[in-house]
Amino acid sequence: MLFSLHTIKFYVTLLFELIAFPILYTKNFILNKLSSKIYKRHNKLRQTIQSPTILVNIHEWGGYPLKRKKSVSSIPQFECGLQYQLQRFNYAKKRLPLLINVTISDIEKCSDIDYIKKNTDNIDSVDNKGMDFSGYSSFYEKIKDKENAYVILSNTSVNAIQEDFLDSHIQYMEDHPEVGMLGVSYCTKIIQTFVRNNFTPHLQSFYILTTIDVLREVVKLNGEFPGIGINHKLLLIRNGEIKLSTLVLKLNYNLAVVQENGKVYQFGRNTFFDNSFNAWKLHFGDVRVISKKPNRINPIV
């Protein structure tokens, strides 16, 4: 095929938005204007953790070197790579019970497999369709029937800067069972759209801390793991990364993001007719544009 099914689906979505632009733009304008200035308090709490082992999955594309530079439009270039991720979590493993799993797509392209084997508990070869979410969904399938435990889903586009962060992240989740997912970076809108006045706050998926039980709820609500099998990057952002956060909010959990200053900002979504636009207190857009050290995992202070 000249174009994949997911490429066609993405551009059909854009075509619909273009045709319905006046209606969609007006709807967003009204919702943003009339939204509440405070977040509704949600009473839903996560299920209790049963297993002390923190289950970590790091996804990598086999063609990447262990260390690399990451360049994204309008965001300062930074160093990242699998080697830094393995160092980060193996350091945490000295104090906390961790299982470190690495999923690799196009594993035949990986020239550092021996190094990876020495520094992880397990390696899984996965399809490249779905990219990071191929690894995330594969890992979920492995752990979905285990006792409830904390889960970290991450890729290798994490800033190389090493911080002692995990204890503080786990403690925050312990203290705040209303939080369904915790991340370290966010964006407040769908950028891959013609309707740019949308308010769709979500966690960026290069680092997510959640639980098995929350992921089970997400999959039950959605019918499958978000983003699975999608081979078009822009559609994957919409139907993988953004949808994951949207589903957690629909389940009436809050999301939390660790800011660059180490403070945590919690947010939710009030109702279908109240999108909480006026309750938002942080930078609008992709926070990495204003970050001094983008994609860095910061400890909570």
PDB file of C-alpha atoms in Angstrom:
ATOM      1  CA  MET A   1       0.000   0.000   0.000  1.00  0.00           C
ATOM      2  CA  LEU A   2       1.150   3.530  -0.795  1.00  0.00           C
ATOM      3  CA  PHE A   3      -0.268   4.757   2.517  1.00  0.00           C
ATOM      4  CA  SER A   4      -0.849   2.705   5.654  1.00  0.00           C
ATOM      5  CA  LEU A   5      -4.305   2.414   7.179  1.00  0.00           C
ATOM      6  CA  HIS A   6      -3.195   4.546  10.120  1.00  0.00           C
ATOM      7  CA  THR A   7      -1.814   7.264   7.840  1.00  0.00           C
ATOM      8  CA  ILE A   8      -5.159   7.385   6.046  1.00  0.00           C
ATOM      9  CA  LYS A   9      -6.997   7.454   9.380  1.00  0.00           C
ATOM     10  CA  PHE A  10      -4.905  10.384  10.594  1.00  0.00           C
ATOM     11  CA  TYR A  11      -5.533  12.486   7.498  1.00  0.00           C
ATOM     12  CA  VAL A  12      -9.228  11.589   7.442  1.00  0.00           C
ATOM     13  CA  THR A  13      -9.375  12.890  11.020  1.00  0.00           C
ATOM     14  CA  LEU A  14      -7.723  16.131   9.907  1.00  0.00           C
ATOM     15  CA  LEU A  15     -10.133  16.403   6.978  1.00  0.00           C
ATOM     16  CA  PHE A  16     -13.096  16.034   9.330  1.00  0.00           C
ATOM     17  CA  GLU A  17     -11.627  18.718  11.599  1.00  0.00           C
ATOM     18  CA  LEU A  18     -11.147  21.027   8.640  1.00  0.00           C
ATOM     19  CA  ILE A  19     -14.749  20.568   7.504  1.00  0.00           C
ATOM     20  CA  ALA A  20     -16.144  20.952  11.016  1.00  0.00           C
ATOM     21  CA  PHE A  21     -13.623  23.605  12.074  1.00  0.00           C
ATOM     22  CA  PRO A  22     -16.120  26.428  12.851  1.00  0.00           C
ATOM     23  CA  ILE A  23     -18.205  24.126  15.042  1.00  0.00           C
ATOM     24  CA  LEU A  24     -15.252  22.530  16.838  1.00  0.00           C
ATOM     25  CA  TYR A  25     -13.458  25.839  17.392  1.00  0.00           C
ATOM     26  CA  THR A  26     -16.618  27.475  18.739  1.00  0.00           C
ATOM     27  CA  LYS A  27     -17.310  24.514  21.019  1.00  0.00           C
ATOM     28  CA  ASN A  28     -13.795  24.713  22.494  1.00  0.00           C
ATOM     29  CA  PHE A  29     -14.054  28.488  22.875  1.00  0.00           C
ATOM     30  CA  ILE A  30     -17.301  28.176  24.847  1.00  0.00           C
ATOM     31  CA  LEU A  31     -16.022  25.309  27.014  1.00  0.00           C
ATOM     32  CA  ASN A  32     -12.820  27.190  27.815  1.00  0.00           C
ATOM     33  CA  LYS A  33     -14.680  30.391  28.672  1.00  0.00           C
ATOM     34  CA  LEU A  34     -17.321  28.770  30.860  1.00  0.00           C
ATOM     35  CA  SER A  35     -15.109  26.265  32.666  1.00  0.00           C
ATOM     36  CA  SER A  36     -14.727  26.298  36.433  1.00  0.00           C
ATOM     37  CA  LYS A  37     -11.752  27.906  38.165  1.00  0.00           C
ATOM     38  CA  ILE A  38     -11.425  25.008  40.588  1.00  0.00           C
ATOM     39  CA  TYR A  39     -11.038  21.269  40.156  1.00  0.00           C
ATOM     40  CA  LYS A  40     -13.851  19.031  41.262  1.00  0.00           C
ATOM     41  CA  ARG A  41     -12.772  16.748  44.074  1.00  0.00           C
ATOM     42  CA  HIS A  42     -12.761  13.116  42.987  1.00  0.00           C
ATOM     43  CA  ASN A  43     -13.440  10.466  45.576  1.00  0.00           C
ATOM     44  CA  LYS A  44     -12.019   7.572  43.583  1.00  0.00           C
ATOM     45  CA  LEU A  45      -8.862   6.064  45.047  1.00  0.00           C
ATOM     46  CA  ARG A  46      -6.440   3.517  43.625  1.00  0.00           C
ATOM     47  CA  GLN A  47      -6.462  -0.062  44.850  1.00  0.00           C
ATOM     48  CA  THR A  48      -3.901  -0.906  47.525  1.00  0.00           C
ATOM     49  CA  ILE A  49      -0.458  -2.061  46.417  1.00  0.00           C
ATOM     50  CA  GLN A  50       0.015  -5.771  47.148  1.00  0.00           C
ATOM     51  CA  SER A  51       3.523  -6.431  45.844  1.00  0.00           C
ATOM     52  CA  PRO A  52       6.525  -4.322  46.909  1.00  0.00           C
ATOM     53  CA  THR A  53       8.385  -4.923  43.633  1.00  0.00           C
ATOM     54  CA  ILE A  54       8.347  -1.944  41.265  1.00  0.00           C
ATOM     55  CA  LEU A  55       7.960  -3.196  37.703  1.00  0.00           C
ATOM     56  CA  VAL A  56       9.979  -1.105  35.256  1.00  0.00           C
ATOM     57  CA  ASN A  57       9.742  -1.325  31.485  1.00  0.00           C
ATOM     58  CA  ILE A  58      12.141   0.622  29.271  1.00  0.00           C
ATOM     59  CA  HIS A  59      11.343   0.586  25.574  1.00  0.00           C
ATOM     60  CA  GLU A  60      14.035   1.058  22.935  1.00  0.00           C
ATOM     61  CA  TRP A  61      14.317   0.939  19.153  1.00  0.00           C
ATOM     62  CA  GLY A  62      17.090  -1.462  18.156  1.00  0.00           C
ATOM     63  CA  GLY A  63      18.760   0.992  15.802  1.00  0.00           C
ATOM     64  CA  TYR A  64      19.636   3.529  18.487  1.00  0.00           C
ATOM     65  CA  PRO A  65      23.110   3.634  20.087  1.00  0.00           C
ATOM     66  CA  LEU A  66      23.359   3.380  23.869  1.00  0.00           C
ATOM     67  CA  LYS A  67      23.964   7.138  24.057  1.00  0.00           C
ATOM     68  CA  ARG A  68      22.470   9.686  21.672  1.00  0.00           C
ATOM     69  CA  LYS A  69      21.355  13.278  21.239  1.00  0.00           C
ATOM     70  CA  LYS A  70      17.651  14.126  21.124  1.00  0.00           C
ATOM     71  CA  SER A  71      16.493  17.048  19.007  1.00  0.00           C
ATOM     72  CA  VAL A  72      12.874  18.196  18.946  1.00  0.00           C
ATOM     73  CA  SER A  73      11.607  21.364  17.280  1.00  0.00           C
ATOM     74  CA  SER A  74      11.600  24.373  19.671  1.00  0.00           C
ATOM     75  CA  ILE A  75      13.102  22.268  22.484  1.00  0.00           C
ATOM     76  CA  PRO A  76      16.783  22.447  23.531  1.00  0.00           C
ATOM     77  CA  GLN A  77      18.838  19.453  22.409  1.00  0.00           C
ATOM     78  CA  PHE A  78      19.756  17.033  25.185  1.00  0.00           C
ATOM     79  CA  GLU A  79      21.663  13.801  25.663  1.00  0.00           C
ATOM     80  CA  CYS A  80      19.757  10.603  26.355  1.00  0.00           C
ATOM     81  CA  GLY A  81      19.849   6.879  25.657  1.00  0.00           C
ATOM     82  CA  LEU A  82      19.350   3.405  27.059  1.00  0.00           C
ATOM     83  CA  GLN A  83      22.656   3.379  28.922  1.00  0.00           C
ATOM     84  CA  TYR A  84      21.532   6.288  31.095  1.00  0.00           C
ATOM     85  CA  GLN A  85      18.187   4.627  31.763  1.00  0.00           C
ATOM     86  CA  LEU A  86      19.837   1.389  32.856  1.00  0.00           C
ATOM     87  CA  GLN A  87      22.225   3.323  35.096  1.00  0.00           C
ATOM     88  CA  ARG A  88      19.305   5.247  36.572  1.00  0.00           C
ATOM     89  CA  PHE A  89      17.181   2.247  37.485  1.00  0.00           C
ATOM     90  CA  ASN A  90      20.038  -0.027  38.516  1.00  0.00           C
ATOM     91  CA  TYR A  91      21.106   2.666  40.968  1.00  0.00           C
ATOM     92  CA  ALA A  92      17.557   2.781  42.354  1.00  0.00           C
ATOM     93  CA  LYS A  93      17.596  -1.022  42.551  1.00  0.00           C
ATOM     94  CA  LYS A  94      20.265  -0.846  45.249  1.00  0.00           C
ATOM     95  CA  ARG A  95      17.648   0.543  47.656  1.00  0.00           C
ATOM     96  CA  LEU A  96      14.277  -0.482  46.252  1.00  0.00           C
ATOM     97  CA  PRO A  97      12.969  -3.819  44.915  1.00  0.00           C
ATOM     98  CA  LEU A  98      12.858  -3.356  41.137  1.00  0.00           C
ATOM     99  CA  LEU A  99      12.355  -5.633  38.177  1.00  0.00           C
ATOM    100  CA  ILE A 100      13.910  -4.037  35.095  1.00  0.00           C
ATOM    101  CA  ASN A 101      12.515  -5.182  31.759  1.00  0.00           C
ATOM    102  CA  VAL A 102      13.669  -3.872  28.378  1.00  0.00           C
ATOM    103  CA  THR A 103      11.518  -4.164  25.271  1.00  0.00           C
ATOM    104  CA  ILE A 104      13.291  -3.680  21.944  1.00  0.00           C
ATOM    105  CA  SER A 105      11.661  -3.228  18.563  1.00  0.00           C
ATOM    106  CA  ASP A 106      13.706  -4.174  15.480  1.00  0.00           C
ATOM    107  CA  ILE A 107      15.986  -6.046  17.863  1.00  0.00           C
ATOM    108  CA  GLU A 108      18.070  -7.396  14.974  1.00  0.00           C
ATOM    109  CA  LYS A 109      19.460  -3.865  14.561  1.00  0.00           C
ATOM    110  CA  CYS A 110      20.727  -3.754  18.153  1.00  0.00           C
ATOM    111  CA  SER A 111      24.529  -4.009  18.409  1.00  0.00           C
ATOM    112  CA  ASP A 112      24.712  -3.681  22.204  1.00  0.00           C
ATOM    113  CA  ILE A 113      22.612  -6.652  23.261  1.00  0.00           C
ATOM    114  CA  ASP A 114      25.329  -8.126  25.518  1.00  0.00           C
ATOM    115  CA  TYR A 115      25.621  -4.882  27.489  1.00  0.00           C
ATOM    116  CA  ILE A 116      21.845  -4.701  27.858  1.00  0.00           C
ATOM    117  CA  LYS A 117      21.625  -8.320  29.057  1.00  0.00           C
ATOM    118  CA  LYS A 118      24.182  -7.619  31.784  1.00  0.00           C
ATOM    119  CA  ASN A 119      22.242  -4.626  33.072  1.00  0.00           C
ATOM    120  CA  THR A 120      18.633  -5.767  33.017  1.00  0.00           C
ATOM    121  CA  ASP A 121      16.487  -8.607  34.323  1.00  0.00           C
ATOM    122  CA  ASN A 122      14.877  -9.447  31.002  1.00  0.00           C
ATOM    123  CA  ILE A 123      14.727  -8.446  27.332  1.00  0.00           C
ATOM    124  CA  ASP A 124      11.692  -8.840  25.071  1.00  0.00           C
ATOM    125  CA  SER A 125      11.645  -8.429  21.316  1.00  0.00           C
ATOM    126  CA  VAL A 126       8.517  -6.576  20.168  1.00  0.00           C
ATOM    127  CA  ASP A 127       6.975  -5.273  16.961  1.00  0.00           C
ATOM    128  CA  ASN A 128       7.843  -1.710  15.947  1.00  0.00           C
ATOM    129  CA  LYS A 129       4.182  -0.929  15.187  1.00  0.00           C
ATOM    130  CA  GLY A 130       3.062   1.211  18.073  1.00  0.00           C
ATOM    131  CA  MET A 131       6.669   2.228  18.786  1.00  0.00           C
ATOM    132  CA  ASP A 132       6.939   2.888  22.555  1.00  0.00           C
ATOM    133  CA  PHE A 133       3.390   1.658  23.034  1.00  0.00           C
ATOM    134  CA  SER A 134       4.315  -1.660  21.452  1.00  0.00           C
ATOM    135  CA  GLY A 135       6.726  -2.156  24.336  1.00  0.00           C
ATOM    136  CA  TYR A 136       4.335  -0.777  26.936  1.00  0.00           C
ATOM    137  CA  SER A 137       1.444  -2.973  25.797  1.00  0.00           C
ATOM    138  CA  SER A 138       3.674  -6.056  25.593  1.00  0.00           C
ATOM    139  CA  PHE A 139       4.886  -5.470  29.141  1.00  0.00           C
ATOM    140  CA  TYR A 140       1.320  -4.950  30.341  1.00  0.00           C
ATOM    141  CA  GLU A 141       0.336  -8.331  28.897  1.00  0.00           C
ATOM    142  CA  LYS A 142       3.134  -9.931  30.953  1.00  0.00           C
ATOM    143  CA  ILE A 143       2.145  -8.338  34.249  1.00  0.00           C
ATOM    144  CA  LYS A 144      -1.631  -7.845  34.017  1.00  0.00           C
ATOM    145  CA  ASP A 145      -2.444 -10.920  36.126  1.00  0.00           C
ATOM    146  CA  LYS A 146       0.138 -10.237  38.823  1.00  0.00           C
ATOM    147  CA  GLU A 147      -0.585  -8.774  42.244  1.00  0.00           C
ATOM    148  CA  ASN A 148      -1.113  -5.030  42.136  1.00  0.00           C
ATOM    149  CA  ALA A 149       2.231  -3.221  42.034  1.00  0.00           C
ATOM    150  CA  TYR A 150       3.729   0.051  40.890  1.00  0.00           C
ATOM    151  CA  VAL A 151       4.622   0.142  37.200  1.00  0.00           C
ATOM    152  CA  ILE A 152       7.000   2.461  35.379  1.00  0.00           C
ATOM    153  CA  LEU A 153       6.647   2.792  31.607  1.00  0.00           C
ATOM    154  CA  SER A 154       9.506   4.699  30.035  1.00  0.00           C
ATOM    155  CA  ASN A 155      11.506   5.037  26.845  1.00  0.00           C
ATOM    156  CA  THR A 156      15.091   6.133  26.236  1.00  0.00           C
ATOM    157  CA  SER A 157      14.321   9.756  25.333  1.00  0.00           C
ATOM    158  CA  VAL A 158      14.913  10.704  28.964  1.00  0.00           C
ATOM    159  CA  ASN A 159      17.474  13.370  29.767  1.00  0.00           C
ATOM    160  CA  ALA A 160      20.828  11.833  30.721  1.00  0.00           C
ATOM    161  CA  ILE A 161      21.024  13.860  33.954  1.00  0.00           C
ATOM    162  CA  GLN A 162      20.886  11.438  36.873  1.00  0.00           C
ATOM    163  CA  GLU A 163      18.802  12.262  39.942  1.00  0.00           C
ATOM    164  CA  ASP A 164      17.852  10.222  43.003  1.00  0.00           C
ATOM    165  CA  PHE A 165      14.133  10.425  42.286  1.00  0.00           C
ATOM    166  CA  LEU A 166      12.302   7.141  42.704  1.00  0.00           C
ATOM    167  CA  ASP A 167      11.832   7.100  46.483  1.00  0.00           C
ATOM    168  CA  SER A 168      10.111  10.485  46.343  1.00  0.00           C
ATOM    169  CA  HIS A 169       7.867   9.467  43.438  1.00  0.00           C
ATOM    170  CA  ILE A 170       6.740   6.271  45.168  1.00  0.00           C
ATOM    171  CA  GLN A 171       6.159   8.088  48.438  1.00  0.00           C
ATOM    172  CA  TYR A 172       4.021  10.683  46.668  1.00  0.00           C
ATOM    173  CA  MET A 173       1.874   7.957  45.137  1.00  0.00           C
ATOM    174  CA  GLU A 174       1.558   6.307  48.545  1.00  0.00           C
ATOM    175  CA  ASP A 175       0.404   9.602  50.042  1.00  0.00           C
ATOM    176  CA  HIS A 176      -1.957  10.427  47.155  1.00  0.00           C
ATOM    177  CA  PRO A 177      -4.079   7.425  46.126  1.00  0.00           C
ATOM    178  CA  GLU A 178      -6.312   9.766  44.122  1.00  0.00           C
ATOM    179  CA  VAL A 179      -3.525   9.992  41.512  1.00  0.00           C
ATOM    180  CA  GLY A 180      -3.844   7.432  38.732  1.00  0.00           C
ATOM    181  CA  MET A 181      -0.620   8.337  36.925  1.00  0.00           C
ATOM    182  CA  LEU A 182       2.399  10.476  37.671  1.00  0.00           C
ATOM    183  CA  GLY A 183       4.706  11.922  35.034  1.00  0.00           C
ATOM    184  CA  VAL A 184       7.480  14.477  34.696  1.00  0.00           C
ATOM    185  CA  SER A 185       6.353  16.418  31.627  1.00  0.00           C
ATOM    186  CA  TYR A 186       3.068  17.529  30.107  1.00  0.00           C
ATOM    187  CA  CYS A 187       1.334  19.267  27.242  1.00  0.00           C
ATOM    188  CA  THR A 188      -2.050  20.985  27.538  1.00  0.00           C
ATOM    189  CA  LYS A 189      -3.300  20.446  24.006  1.00  0.00           C
ATOM    190  CA  ILE A 190      -3.426  18.161  21.018  1.00  0.00           C
ATOM    191  CA  ILE A 191      -0.868  19.758  18.717  1.00  0.00           C
ATOM    192  CA  GLN A 192      -1.514  17.357  15.827  1.00  0.00           C
ATOM    193  CA  THR A 193      -4.801  19.055  14.887  1.00  0.00           C
ATOM    194  CA  PHE A 194      -6.296  22.006  13.010  1.00  0.00           C
ATOM    195  CA  VAL A 195      -8.402  22.934  16.055  1.00  0.00           C
ATOM    196  CA  ARG A 196      -5.611  24.471  18.093  1.00  0.00           C
ATOM    197  CA  ASN A 197      -7.750  25.983  20.857  1.00  0.00           C
ATOM    198  CA  ASN A 198      -8.429  22.543  22.334  1.00  0.00           C
ATOM    199  CA  PHE A 199      -7.626  21.985  26.002  1.00  0.00           C
ATOM    200  CA  THR A 200      -6.402  18.421  26.412  1.00  0.00           C
ATOM    201  CA  PRO A 201      -3.879  18.288  29.263  1.00  0.00           C
ATOM    202  CA  HIS A 202      -1.900  15.054  29.289  1.00  0.00           C
ATOM    203  CA  LEU A 203       1.301  13.518  30.586  1.00  0.00           C
ATOM    204  CA  GLN A 204       4.055  12.912  28.077  1.00  0.00           C
ATOM    205  CA  SER A 205       4.745   9.219  27.884  1.00  0.00           C
ATOM    206  CA  PHE A 206       8.539   9.020  28.084  1.00  0.00           C
ATOM    207  CA  TYR A 207       8.085   8.454  31.840  1.00  0.00           C
ATOM    208  CA  ILE A 208       4.884   7.269  33.505  1.00  0.00           C
ATOM    209  CA  LEU A 209       4.439   5.890  37.025  1.00  0.00           C
ATOM    210  CA  THR A 210       1.172   4.062  37.639  1.00  0.00           C
ATOM    211  CA  THR A 211      -0.061   0.674  38.892  1.00  0.00           C
ATOM    212  CA  ILE A 212      -1.113  -2.631  37.364  1.00  0.00           C
ATOM    213  CA  ASP A 213      -4.659  -2.096  38.574  1.00  0.00           C
ATOM    214  CA  VAL A 214      -4.986   1.336  36.951  1.00  0.00           C
ATOM    215  CA  LEU A 215      -3.694  -0.105  33.676  1.00  0.00           C
ATOM    216  CA  ARG A 216      -6.244  -2.918  33.948  1.00  0.00           C
ATOM    217  CA  GLU A 217      -8.988  -0.309  34.318  1.00  0.00           C
ATOM    218  CA  VAL A 218      -7.659   1.621  31.315  1.00  0.00           C
ATOM    219  CA  VAL A 219      -7.645  -1.474  29.121  1.00  0.00           C
ATOM    220  CA  LYS A 220     -11.124  -2.483  30.275  1.00  0.00           C
ATOM    221  CA  LEU A 221     -12.487   0.981  29.460  1.00  0.00           C
ATOM    222  CA  ASN A 222     -10.723   1.217  26.100  1.00  0.00           C
ATOM    223  CA  GLY A 223     -11.006  -2.410  25.012  1.00  0.00           C
ATOM    224  CA  GLU A 224      -7.243  -2.651  24.455  1.00  0.00           C
ATOM    225  CA  PHE A 225      -4.023  -0.945  25.455  1.00  0.00           C
ATOM    226  CA  PRO A 226      -3.941   2.571  23.925  1.00  0.00           C
ATOM    227  CA  GLY A 227      -1.762   3.004  20.848  1.00  0.00           C
ATOM    228  CA  ILE A 228      -1.290  -0.674  20.140  1.00  0.00           C
ATOM    229  CA  GLY A 229      -0.391  -1.425  16.511  1.00  0.00           C
ATOM    230  CA  ILE A 230      -0.422   2.207  15.317  1.00  0.00           C
ATOM    231  CA  ASN A 231       2.410   2.854  12.855  1.00  0.00           C
ATOM    232  CA  HIS A 232       1.794   6.563  12.187  1.00  0.00           C
ATOM    233  CA  LYS A 233       3.667   8.718  14.710  1.00  0.00           C
ATOM    234  CA  LEU A 234       1.247  11.657  14.822  1.00  0.00           C
ATOM    235  CA  LEU A 235      -1.780   9.387  15.180  1.00  0.00           C
ATOM    236  CA  LEU A 236       0.099   7.466  17.874  1.00  0.00           C
ATOM    237  CA  ILE A 237       0.568  10.645  19.906  1.00  0.00           C
ATOM    238  CA  ARG A 238      -3.177  11.279  19.727  1.00  0.00           C
ATOM    239  CA  ASN A 239      -4.386   7.699  20.203  1.00  0.00           C
ATOM    240  CA  GLY A 240      -1.544   6.494  22.417  1.00  0.00           C
ATOM    241  CA  GLU A 241       0.054   9.125  24.631  1.00  0.00           C
ATOM    242  CA  ILE A 242      -2.870  11.550  24.843  1.00  0.00           C
ATOM    243  CA  LYS A 243      -5.516   8.848  25.011  1.00  0.00           C
ATOM    244  CA  LEU A 244      -3.769   7.128  27.922  1.00  0.00           C
ATOM    245  CA  SER A 245      -4.044  10.273  30.051  1.00  0.00           C
ATOM    246  CA  THR A 246      -7.587  10.956  28.844  1.00  0.00           C
ATOM    247  CA  LEU A 247      -8.712   7.475  29.860  1.00  0.00           C
ATOM    248  CA  VAL A 248      -7.198   7.804  33.335  1.00  0.00           C
ATOM    249  CA  LEU A 249      -9.047  11.108  33.765  1.00  0.00           C
ATOM    250  CA  LYS A 250     -12.276   9.483  32.563  1.00  0.00           C
ATOM    251  CA  LEU A 251     -11.807   6.882  35.283  1.00  0.00           C
ATOM    252  CA  ASN A 252     -12.024   9.822  37.740  1.00  0.00           C
ATOM    253  CA  TYR A 253      -8.416   9.675  38.863  1.00  0.00           C
ATOM    254  CA  ASN A 254      -6.211  12.739  38.948  1.00  0.00           C
ATOM    255  CA  LEU A 255      -2.963  13.052  37.032  1.00  0.00           C
ATOM    256  CA  ALA A 256       0.164  14.492  38.617  1.00  0.00           C
ATOM    257  CA  VAL A 257       3.261  16.008  37.064  1.00  0.00           C
ATOM    258  CA  VAL A 258       6.585  16.631  38.793  1.00  0.00           C
ATOM    259  CA  GLN A 259       7.704  20.081  37.717  1.00  0.00           C
ATOM    260  CA  GLU A 260      11.276  21.146  37.059  1.00  0.00           C
ATOM    261  CA  ASN A 261      11.390  22.802  40.496  1.00  0.00           C
ATOM    262  CA  GLY A 262      10.461  19.519  42.169  1.00  0.00           C
ATOM    263  CA  LYS A 263       6.929  20.564  43.077  1.00  0.00           C
ATOM    264  CA  VAL A 264       3.978  18.405  42.062  1.00  0.00           C
ATOM    265  CA  TYR A 265       0.936  19.735  40.235  1.00  0.00           C
ATOM    266  CA  GLN A 266      -2.219  17.637  40.304  1.00  0.00           C
ATOM    267  CA  PHE A 267      -5.029  18.051  37.812  1.00  0.00           C
ATOM    268  CA  GLY A 268      -8.262  16.388  36.846  1.00  0.00           C
ATOM    269  CA  ARG A 269     -11.156  16.911  34.486  1.00  0.00           C
ATOM    270  CA  ASN A 270     -14.417  18.035  36.015  1.00  0.00           C
ATOM    271  CA  THR A 271     -17.196  17.005  33.614  1.00  0.00           C
ATOM    272  CA  PHE A 272     -17.892  16.700  29.898  1.00  0.00           C
ATOM    273  CA  PHE A 273     -19.220  20.267  29.939  1.00  0.00           C
ATOM    274  CA  ASP A 274     -16.533  21.616  32.280  1.00  0.00           C
ATOM    275  CA  ASN A 275     -13.054  20.960  30.906  1.00  0.00           C
ATOM    276  CA  SER A 276     -11.247  22.736  33.817  1.00  0.00           C
ATOM    277  CA  PHE A 277      -9.485  25.169  31.469  1.00  0.00           C
ATOM    278  CA  ASN A 278      -9.768  28.049  33.945  1.00  0.00           C
ATOM    279  CA  ALA A 279      -8.517  25.873  36.792  1.00  0.00           C
ATOM    280  CA  TRP A 280      -5.182  25.258  35.049  1.00  0.00           C
ATOM    281  CA  LYS A 281      -2.333  27.119  36.783  1.00  0.00           C
ATOM    282  CA  LEU A 282       0.764  26.105  34.803  1.00  0.00           C
ATOM    283  CA  HIS A 283       2.243  27.005  31.414  1.00  0.00           C
ATOM    284  CA  PHE A 284      -0.075  26.305  28.472  1.00  0.00           C
ATOM    285  CA  GLY A 285       1.277  24.162  25.644  1.00  0.00           C
ATOM    286  CA  ASP A 286       4.273  21.818  25.704  1.00  0.00           C
ATOM    287  CA  VAL A 287       6.144  22.508  28.947  1.00  0.00           C
ATOM    288  CA  ARG A 288       9.425  21.381  27.380  1.00  0.00           C
ATOM    289  CA  VAL A 289       9.520  24.609  25.373  1.00  0.00           C
ATOM    290  CA  ILE A 290      10.217  26.526  28.594  1.00  0.00           C
ATOM    291  CA  SER A 291      12.186  23.798  30.404  1.00  0.00           C
ATOM    292  CA  LYS A 292      15.865  24.363  31.113  1.00  0.00           C
ATOM    293  CA  LYS A 293      16.485  20.612  31.094  1.00  0.00           C
ATOM    294  CA  PRO A 294      13.713  18.988  29.016  1.00  0.00           C
ATOM    295  CA  ASN A 295      12.774  15.331  29.555  1.00  0.00           C
ATOM    296  CA  ARG A 296      14.599  15.260  32.872  1.00  0.00           C
ATOM    297  CA  ILE A 297      13.228  13.049  35.663  1.00  0.00           C
ATOM    298  CA  ASN A 298      13.186  15.353  38.665  1.00  0.00           C
ATOM    299  CA  PRO A 299      12.853  14.271  42.301  1.00  0.00           C
ATOM    300  CA  ILE A 300       9.989  15.642  44.371  1.00  0.00           C
ATOM    301  CA  VAL A 301      11.081  18.175  46.977  1.00  0.00           C
TER     302      VAL A 301
END
